[in-house]
Amino acid sequence: MGSLGLLYCETLQREITDILASEAYPLLLSRSFSRHCMKNGTNNNPLTEPLGYLTTRCDRILIIGCGCMHGLSTEVLDSVEIIIPDLFRDILFPESFVDEQRKMGAYCMVPDNFLRFADFFSCQGFDDTTLATFLAESIQSIILADTGSWKIPDEFIQKFFSQYQVPVTVIPVGIKPISGYIRVQYLEWFLLREQEEHTKHLLSARKKTAD
């Protein structure tokens, strides 16, 4: 049996660091991958190297992105299980809330991406003019998940609103939703691992008795 892998976008570096510093997961291997949205338009897949590392050591890998993993390959060996949750629908907020907000034109963001919004959107192909058009035509509001790992100045939010006329709703979520998700996944994986080990020992003992 291998380990449980955790592969996460570096936009969540502070949150994951805080979580792993406060909770012990002896069989967890973690790696981060660079902001893929920052490399849009290139042939570089930031998952390749860290995912390759974890694949040789883990039988299950959690991949937690910032909500934007379009077009990135996560192909691995059949023996490795890959789990890719939707950060906002599956972890930070209730699923129904996110679905309803998205229907109303809301765009969910984590602090790192919001504080770097110019880079975040420019690497998706927007310049100042096209970004303003995109926000005006497609985005009714920003839902900002405040994980508590970043300081989000009110002045920054006000400047964003003044520039684009898109309101920002800050919802304090803390890191508990992410830590809770990791904990549940780890315990589920660990219990399954123990059950499989127990079954192997039991079958081995029965075989020896039969012989």
PDB file of C-alpha atoms in Angstrom:
ATOM      1  CA  MET A   1       0.000   0.000   0.000  1.00  0.00           C
ATOM      2  CA  GLY A   2       1.209   3.500  -0.795  1.00  0.00           C
ATOM      3  CA  SER A   3       0.484   6.888   0.705  1.00  0.00           C
ATOM      4  CA  LEU A   4      -2.301   9.400   0.201  1.00  0.00           C
ATOM      5  CA  GLY A   5      -1.246  12.221  -2.092  1.00  0.00           C
ATOM      6  CA  LEU A   6      -2.337  15.830  -1.883  1.00  0.00           C
ATOM      7  CA  LEU A   7      -1.645  17.982  -4.929  1.00  0.00           C
ATOM      8  CA  TYR A   8      -2.788  21.578  -4.656  1.00  0.00           C
ATOM      9  CA  CYS A   9      -2.565  24.839  -6.553  1.00  0.00           C
ATOM     10  CA  GLU A  10      -0.066  27.305  -5.125  1.00  0.00           C
ATOM     11  CA  THR A  11      -2.905  29.816  -4.771  1.00  0.00           C
ATOM     12  CA  LEU A  12      -3.792  27.728  -1.694  1.00  0.00           C
ATOM     13  CA  GLN A  13      -0.229  27.544  -0.379  1.00  0.00           C
ATOM     14  CA  ARG A  14      -0.889  29.562   2.770  1.00  0.00           C
ATOM     15  CA  GLU A  15      -4.074  27.680   3.592  1.00  0.00           C
ATOM     16  CA  ILE A  16      -2.531  24.225   3.128  1.00  0.00           C
ATOM     17  CA  THR A  17       0.601  25.231   5.042  1.00  0.00           C
ATOM     18  CA  ASP A  18      -1.530  26.384   7.982  1.00  0.00           C
ATOM     19  CA  ILE A  19      -3.529  23.149   7.901  1.00  0.00           C
ATOM     20  CA  LEU A  20      -0.573  20.783   7.711  1.00  0.00           C
ATOM     21  CA  ALA A  21       1.228  22.698  10.450  1.00  0.00           C
ATOM     22  CA  SER A  22      -1.652  22.109  12.854  1.00  0.00           C
ATOM     23  CA  GLU A  23      -2.691  18.554  11.962  1.00  0.00           C
ATOM     24  CA  ALA A  24      -0.655  15.368  11.686  1.00  0.00           C
ATOM     25  CA  TYR A  25      -1.075  13.125   8.654  1.00  0.00           C
ATOM     26  CA  PRO A  26       1.834  10.669   8.813  1.00  0.00           C
ATOM     27  CA  LEU A  27       0.931   8.917   5.547  1.00  0.00           C
ATOM     28  CA  LEU A  28       0.145  12.045   3.556  1.00  0.00           C
ATOM     29  CA  LEU A  29       2.495  13.301   0.839  1.00  0.00           C
ATOM     30  CA  SER A  30       1.823  16.816  -0.424  1.00  0.00           C
ATOM     31  CA  ARG A  31       3.057  18.751  -3.413  1.00  0.00           C
ATOM     32  CA  SER A  32       1.957  22.030  -4.995  1.00  0.00           C
ATOM     33  CA  PHE A  33       1.675  22.986  -8.637  1.00  0.00           C
ATOM     34  CA  SER A  34       2.157  26.429 -10.142  1.00  0.00           C
ATOM     35  CA  ARG A  35      -0.769  28.582 -11.155  1.00  0.00           C
ATOM     36  CA  HIS A  36      -1.831  26.941 -14.399  1.00  0.00           C
ATOM     37  CA  CYS A  37      -3.951  29.956 -15.305  1.00  0.00           C
ATOM     38  CA  MET A  38      -0.756  31.993 -15.221  1.00  0.00           C
ATOM     39  CA  LYS A  39       0.634  29.809 -18.023  1.00  0.00           C
ATOM     40  CA  ASN A  40      -2.388  29.736 -20.283  1.00  0.00           C
ATOM     41  CA  GLY A  41      -1.488  29.515 -23.950  1.00  0.00           C
ATOM     42  CA  THR A  42       1.648  27.422 -23.439  1.00  0.00           C
ATOM     43  CA  ASN A  43       2.220  23.690 -23.675  1.00  0.00           C
ATOM     44  CA  ASN A  44       3.398  23.498 -20.084  1.00  0.00           C
ATOM     45  CA  ASN A  45       1.244  21.392 -17.799  1.00  0.00           C
ATOM     46  CA  PRO A  46       2.175  22.329 -14.211  1.00  0.00           C
ATOM     47  CA  LEU A  47       0.685  19.058 -12.937  1.00  0.00           C
ATOM     48  CA  THR A  48       3.091  16.798 -14.819  1.00  0.00           C
ATOM     49  CA  GLU A  49       6.106  16.833 -12.497  1.00  0.00           C
ATOM     50  CA  PRO A  50       4.408  16.828  -9.063  1.00  0.00           C
ATOM     51  CA  LEU A  51       1.730  14.385 -10.213  1.00  0.00           C
ATOM     52  CA  GLY A  52       4.415  12.077 -11.584  1.00  0.00           C
ATOM     53  CA  TYR A  53       6.189  12.188  -8.231  1.00  0.00           C
ATOM     54  CA  LEU A  54       3.040  11.353  -6.270  1.00  0.00           C
ATOM     55  CA  THR A  55       1.916   8.672  -8.723  1.00  0.00           C
ATOM     56  CA  THR A  56       4.934   6.512  -7.911  1.00  0.00           C
ATOM     57  CA  ARG A  57       4.283   6.767  -4.176  1.00  0.00           C
ATOM     58  CA  CYS A  58       0.524   7.028  -3.716  1.00  0.00           C
ATOM     59  CA  ASP A  59      -2.524   4.902  -4.525  1.00  0.00           C
ATOM     60  CA  ARG A  60      -4.954   7.801  -4.131  1.00  0.00           C
ATOM     61  CA  ILE A  61      -4.325  11.463  -4.947  1.00  0.00           C
ATOM     62  CA  LEU A  62      -6.447  14.478  -4.094  1.00  0.00           C
ATOM     63  CA  ILE A  63      -6.040  17.382  -6.507  1.00  0.00           C
ATOM     64  CA  ILE A  64      -7.330  20.660  -5.127  1.00  0.00           C
ATOM     65  CA  GLY A  65      -7.246  23.547  -7.573  1.00  0.00           C
ATOM     66  CA  CYS A  66      -8.369  27.136  -7.252  1.00  0.00           C
ATOM     67  CA  GLY A  67     -11.450  26.512  -9.379  1.00  0.00           C
ATOM     68  CA  CYS A  68      -9.791  26.737 -12.792  1.00  0.00           C
ATOM     69  CA  MET A  69      -8.194  23.557 -14.098  1.00  0.00           C
ATOM     70  CA  HIS A  70      -9.525  23.573 -17.647  1.00  0.00           C
ATOM     71  CA  GLY A  71      -7.663  21.410 -20.120  1.00  0.00           C
ATOM     72  CA  LEU A  72      -5.037  20.097 -17.706  1.00  0.00           C
ATOM     73  CA  SER A  73      -4.281  16.403 -18.086  1.00  0.00           C
ATOM     74  CA  THR A  74      -4.508  14.272 -14.940  1.00  0.00           C
ATOM     75  CA  GLU A  75      -3.915  10.900 -16.602  1.00  0.00           C
ATOM     76  CA  VAL A  76      -2.155   8.426 -14.334  1.00  0.00           C
ATOM     77  CA  LEU A  77      -1.825   4.680 -13.924  1.00  0.00           C
ATOM     78  CA  ASP A  78      -5.056   2.742 -13.504  1.00  0.00           C
ATOM     79  CA  SER A  79      -3.852   1.650 -10.072  1.00  0.00           C
ATOM     80  CA  VAL A  80      -3.950   5.245  -8.810  1.00  0.00           C
ATOM     81  CA  GLU A  81      -7.267   6.836  -7.887  1.00  0.00           C
ATOM     82  CA  ILE A  82      -7.610  10.543  -8.659  1.00  0.00           C
ATOM     83  CA  ILE A  83     -10.118  12.725  -6.812  1.00  0.00           C
ATOM     84  CA  ILE A  84     -10.689  16.283  -8.050  1.00  0.00           C
ATOM     85  CA  PRO A  85     -13.279  18.199  -6.015  1.00  0.00           C
ATOM     86  CA  ASP A  86     -14.762  21.532  -7.024  1.00  0.00           C
ATOM     87  CA  LEU A  87     -13.129  23.841  -4.482  1.00  0.00           C
ATOM     88  CA  PHE A  88     -16.201  26.027  -4.115  1.00  0.00           C
ATOM     89  CA  ARG A  89     -19.086  23.550  -4.535  1.00  0.00           C
ATOM     90  CA  ASP A  90     -17.541  20.599  -2.698  1.00  0.00           C
ATOM     91  CA  ILE A  91     -15.413  22.243  -0.030  1.00  0.00           C
ATOM     92  CA  LEU A  92     -15.798  25.940   0.769  1.00  0.00           C
ATOM     93  CA  PHE A  93     -19.530  26.511   0.323  1.00  0.00           C
ATOM     94  CA  PRO A  94     -22.742  24.478   0.156  1.00  0.00           C
ATOM     95  CA  GLU A  95     -23.298  23.109  -3.339  1.00  0.00           C
ATOM     96  CA  SER A  96     -26.752  24.681  -3.680  1.00  0.00           C
ATOM     97  CA  PHE A  97     -25.401  28.110  -2.706  1.00  0.00           C
ATOM     98  CA  VAL A  98     -22.668  28.031  -5.344  1.00  0.00           C
ATOM     99  CA  ASP A  99     -25.022  26.779  -8.042  1.00  0.00           C
ATOM    100  CA  GLU A 100     -27.514  29.535  -7.287  1.00  0.00           C
ATOM    101  CA  GLN A 101     -24.859  32.241  -7.177  1.00  0.00           C
ATOM    102  CA  ARG A 102     -23.346  31.102 -10.460  1.00  0.00           C
ATOM    103  CA  LYS A 103     -26.764  31.141 -12.099  1.00  0.00           C
ATOM    104  CA  MET A 104     -27.016  34.778 -11.048  1.00  0.00           C
ATOM    105  CA  GLY A 105     -23.663  35.581 -12.614  1.00  0.00           C
ATOM    106  CA  ALA A 106     -21.411  35.383  -9.564  1.00  0.00           C
ATOM    107  CA  TYR A 107     -17.743  34.485  -9.908  1.00  0.00           C
ATOM    108  CA  CYS A 108     -16.150  32.659  -6.966  1.00  0.00           C
ATOM    109  CA  MET A 109     -12.562  33.437  -6.025  1.00  0.00           C
ATOM    110  CA  VAL A 110     -10.016  32.647  -3.323  1.00  0.00           C
ATOM    111  CA  PRO A 111      -7.950  35.452  -1.771  1.00  0.00           C
ATOM    112  CA  ASP A 112      -4.691  34.835  -3.632  1.00  0.00           C
ATOM    113  CA  ASN A 113      -6.374  35.058  -7.037  1.00  0.00           C
ATOM    114  CA  PHE A 114      -8.429  38.085  -6.098  1.00  0.00           C
ATOM    115  CA  LEU A 115      -5.424  39.980  -4.752  1.00  0.00           C
ATOM    116  CA  ARG A 116      -3.604  39.131  -8.002  1.00  0.00           C
ATOM    117  CA  PHE A 117      -6.676  39.592 -10.172  1.00  0.00           C
ATOM    118  CA  ALA A 118      -4.826  41.534 -12.890  1.00  0.00           C
ATOM    119  CA  ASP A 119      -2.383  38.659 -13.431  1.00  0.00           C
ATOM    120  CA  PHE A 120      -5.102  36.069 -12.900  1.00  0.00           C
ATOM    121  CA  PHE A 121      -7.245  37.417 -15.702  1.00  0.00           C
ATOM    122  CA  SER A 122      -4.458  38.590 -18.008  1.00  0.00           C
ATOM    123  CA  CYS A 123      -3.071  35.074 -18.206  1.00  0.00           C
ATOM    124  CA  GLN A 124      -6.488  33.926 -19.342  1.00  0.00           C
ATOM    125  CA  GLY A 125      -6.208  36.268 -22.287  1.00  0.00           C
ATOM    126  CA  PHE A 126      -7.734  39.481 -20.931  1.00  0.00           C
ATOM    127  CA  ASP A 127      -6.136  42.909 -21.077  1.00  0.00           C
ATOM    128  CA  ASP A 128      -7.457  45.947 -19.226  1.00  0.00           C
ATOM    129  CA  THR A 129     -10.049  46.708 -21.875  1.00  0.00           C
ATOM    130  CA  THR A 130     -11.318  43.196 -22.526  1.00  0.00           C
ATOM    131  CA  LEU A 131     -11.353  42.435 -18.791  1.00  0.00           C
ATOM    132  CA  ALA A 132     -13.577  45.423 -18.152  1.00  0.00           C
ATOM    133  CA  THR A 133     -15.894  44.249 -20.930  1.00  0.00           C
ATOM    134  CA  PHE A 134     -15.921  40.681 -19.648  1.00  0.00           C
ATOM    135  CA  LEU A 135     -16.740  41.743 -16.092  1.00  0.00           C
ATOM    136  CA  ALA A 136     -19.424  44.172 -17.256  1.00  0.00           C
ATOM    137  CA  GLU A 137     -21.128  41.668 -19.552  1.00  0.00           C
ATOM    138  CA  SER A 138     -20.631  38.341 -17.785  1.00  0.00           C
ATOM    139  CA  ILE A 139     -19.988  38.874 -14.082  1.00  0.00           C
ATOM    140  CA  GLN A 140     -22.595  40.307 -11.744  1.00  0.00           C
ATOM    141  CA  SER A 141     -20.596  39.925  -8.547  1.00  0.00           C
ATOM    142  CA  ILE A 142     -17.515  38.390  -6.990  1.00  0.00           C
ATOM    143  CA  ILE A 143     -17.948  35.887  -4.179  1.00  0.00           C
ATOM    144  CA  LEU A 144     -14.712  36.035  -2.222  1.00  0.00           C
ATOM    145  CA  ALA A 145     -14.044  33.126   0.135  1.00  0.00           C
ATOM    146  CA  ASP A 146     -12.074  34.612   3.033  1.00  0.00           C
ATOM    147  CA  THR A 147      -9.975  31.742   4.367  1.00  0.00           C
ATOM    148  CA  GLY A 148      -8.361  33.890   7.044  1.00  0.00           C
ATOM    149  CA  SER A 149      -4.882  33.151   5.717  1.00  0.00           C
ATOM    150  CA  TRP A 150      -4.683  36.459   3.882  1.00  0.00           C
ATOM    151  CA  LYS A 151      -5.237  40.083   4.800  1.00  0.00           C
ATOM    152  CA  ILE A 152      -7.743  41.505   2.344  1.00  0.00           C
ATOM    153  CA  PRO A 153      -7.720  45.327   2.657  1.00  0.00           C
ATOM    154  CA  ASP A 154     -11.063  47.090   2.356  1.00  0.00           C
ATOM    155  CA  GLU A 155      -9.323  49.678   0.191  1.00  0.00           C
ATOM    156  CA  PHE A 156      -8.393  46.978  -2.322  1.00  0.00           C
ATOM    157  CA  ILE A 157     -11.992  45.802  -2.572  1.00  0.00           C
ATOM    158  CA  GLN A 158     -13.260  49.358  -2.930  1.00  0.00           C
ATOM    159  CA  LYS A 159     -10.702  50.079  -5.659  1.00  0.00           C
ATOM    160  CA  PHE A 160     -11.779  46.951  -7.559  1.00  0.00           C
ATOM    161  CA  PHE A 161     -15.428  48.035  -7.365  1.00  0.00           C
ATOM    162  CA  SER A 162     -14.624  51.583  -8.432  1.00  0.00           C
ATOM    163  CA  GLN A 163     -12.661  50.339 -11.417  1.00  0.00           C
ATOM    164  CA  TYR A 164     -15.069  47.651 -12.671  1.00  0.00           C
ATOM    165  CA  GLN A 165     -18.399  48.365 -10.964  1.00  0.00           C
ATOM    166  CA  VAL A 166     -18.603  44.735  -9.826  1.00  0.00           C
ATOM    167  CA  PRO A 167     -19.572  44.283  -6.170  1.00  0.00           C
ATOM    168  CA  VAL A 168     -17.499  41.962  -4.009  1.00  0.00           C
ATOM    169  CA  THR A 169     -19.143  39.898  -1.290  1.00  0.00           C
ATOM    170  CA  VAL A 170     -16.639  38.652   1.266  1.00  0.00           C
ATOM    171  CA  ILE A 171     -17.725  35.472   3.041  1.00  0.00           C
ATOM    172  CA  PRO A 172     -15.551  34.369   5.988  1.00  0.00           C
ATOM    173  CA  VAL A 173     -15.063  30.616   5.693  1.00  0.00           C
ATOM    174  CA  GLY A 174     -11.727  30.101   7.439  1.00  0.00           C
ATOM    175  CA  ILE A 175      -9.593  27.063   6.684  1.00  0.00           C
ATOM    176  CA  LYS A 176     -11.868  24.584   8.467  1.00  0.00           C
ATOM    177  CA  PRO A 177     -13.766  23.560   5.316  1.00  0.00           C
ATOM    178  CA  ILE A 178     -10.501  22.650   3.571  1.00  0.00           C
ATOM    179  CA  SER A 179      -8.983  20.994   6.639  1.00  0.00           C
ATOM    180  CA  GLY A 180     -12.213  19.089   7.239  1.00  0.00           C
ATOM    181  CA  TYR A 181     -12.291  17.842   3.659  1.00  0.00           C
ATOM    182  CA  ILE A 182      -8.680  16.666   3.837  1.00  0.00           C
ATOM    183  CA  ARG A 183      -9.316  14.985   7.192  1.00  0.00           C
ATOM    184  CA  VAL A 184     -12.355  13.076   5.919  1.00  0.00           C
ATOM    185  CA  GLN A 185     -10.533  11.961   2.772  1.00  0.00           C
ATOM    186  CA  TYR A 186      -7.519  10.874   4.801  1.00  0.00           C
ATOM    187  CA  LEU A 187      -9.546   8.880   7.321  1.00  0.00           C
ATOM    188  CA  GLU A 188     -11.601   7.235   4.575  1.00  0.00           C
ATOM    189  CA  TRP A 189      -8.448   6.266   2.708  1.00  0.00           C
ATOM    190  CA  PHE A 190      -6.701   5.074   5.896  1.00  0.00           C
ATOM    191  CA  LEU A 191      -9.637   2.890   6.980  1.00  0.00           C
ATOM    192  CA  LEU A 192      -9.839   1.319   3.533  1.00  0.00           C
ATOM    193  CA  ARG A 193      -6.105   0.718   3.658  1.00  0.00           C
ATOM    194  CA  GLU A 194      -6.395  -0.992   7.057  1.00  0.00           C
ATOM    195  CA  GLN A 195      -9.305  -3.141   5.867  1.00  0.00           C
ATOM    196  CA  GLU A 196      -7.358  -4.289   2.832  1.00  0.00           C
ATOM    197  CA  GLU A 197      -4.316  -5.089   4.962  1.00  0.00           C
ATOM    198  CA  HIS A 198      -6.493  -7.033   7.395  1.00  0.00           C
ATOM    199  CA  THR A 199      -8.053  -8.989   4.529  1.00  0.00           C
ATOM    200  CA  LYS A 200      -4.619  -9.859   3.136  1.00  0.00           C
ATOM    201  CA  HIS A 201      -3.417 -11.133   6.512  1.00  0.00           C
ATOM    202  CA  LEU A 202      -6.622 -13.121   6.984  1.00  0.00           C
ATOM    203  CA  LEU A 203      -6.341 -14.765   3.563  1.00  0.00           C
ATOM    204  CA  SER A 204      -2.679 -15.498   4.170  1.00  0.00           C
ATOM    205  CA  ALA A 205      -3.458 -17.119   7.513  1.00  0.00           C
ATOM    206  CA  ARG A 206      -6.220 -19.229   5.978  1.00  0.00           C
ATOM    207  CA  LYS A 207      -3.890 -20.332   3.189  1.00  0.00           C
ATOM    208  CA  LYS A 208      -1.239 -21.417   5.696  1.00  0.00           C
ATOM    209  CA  THR A 209      -3.860 -23.320   7.697  1.00  0.00           C
ATOM    210  CA  ALA A 210      -5.103 -25.052   4.544  1.00  0.00           C
ATOM    211  CA  ASP A 211      -1.559 -26.034   3.593  1.00  0.00           C
TER     212      ASP A 211
END
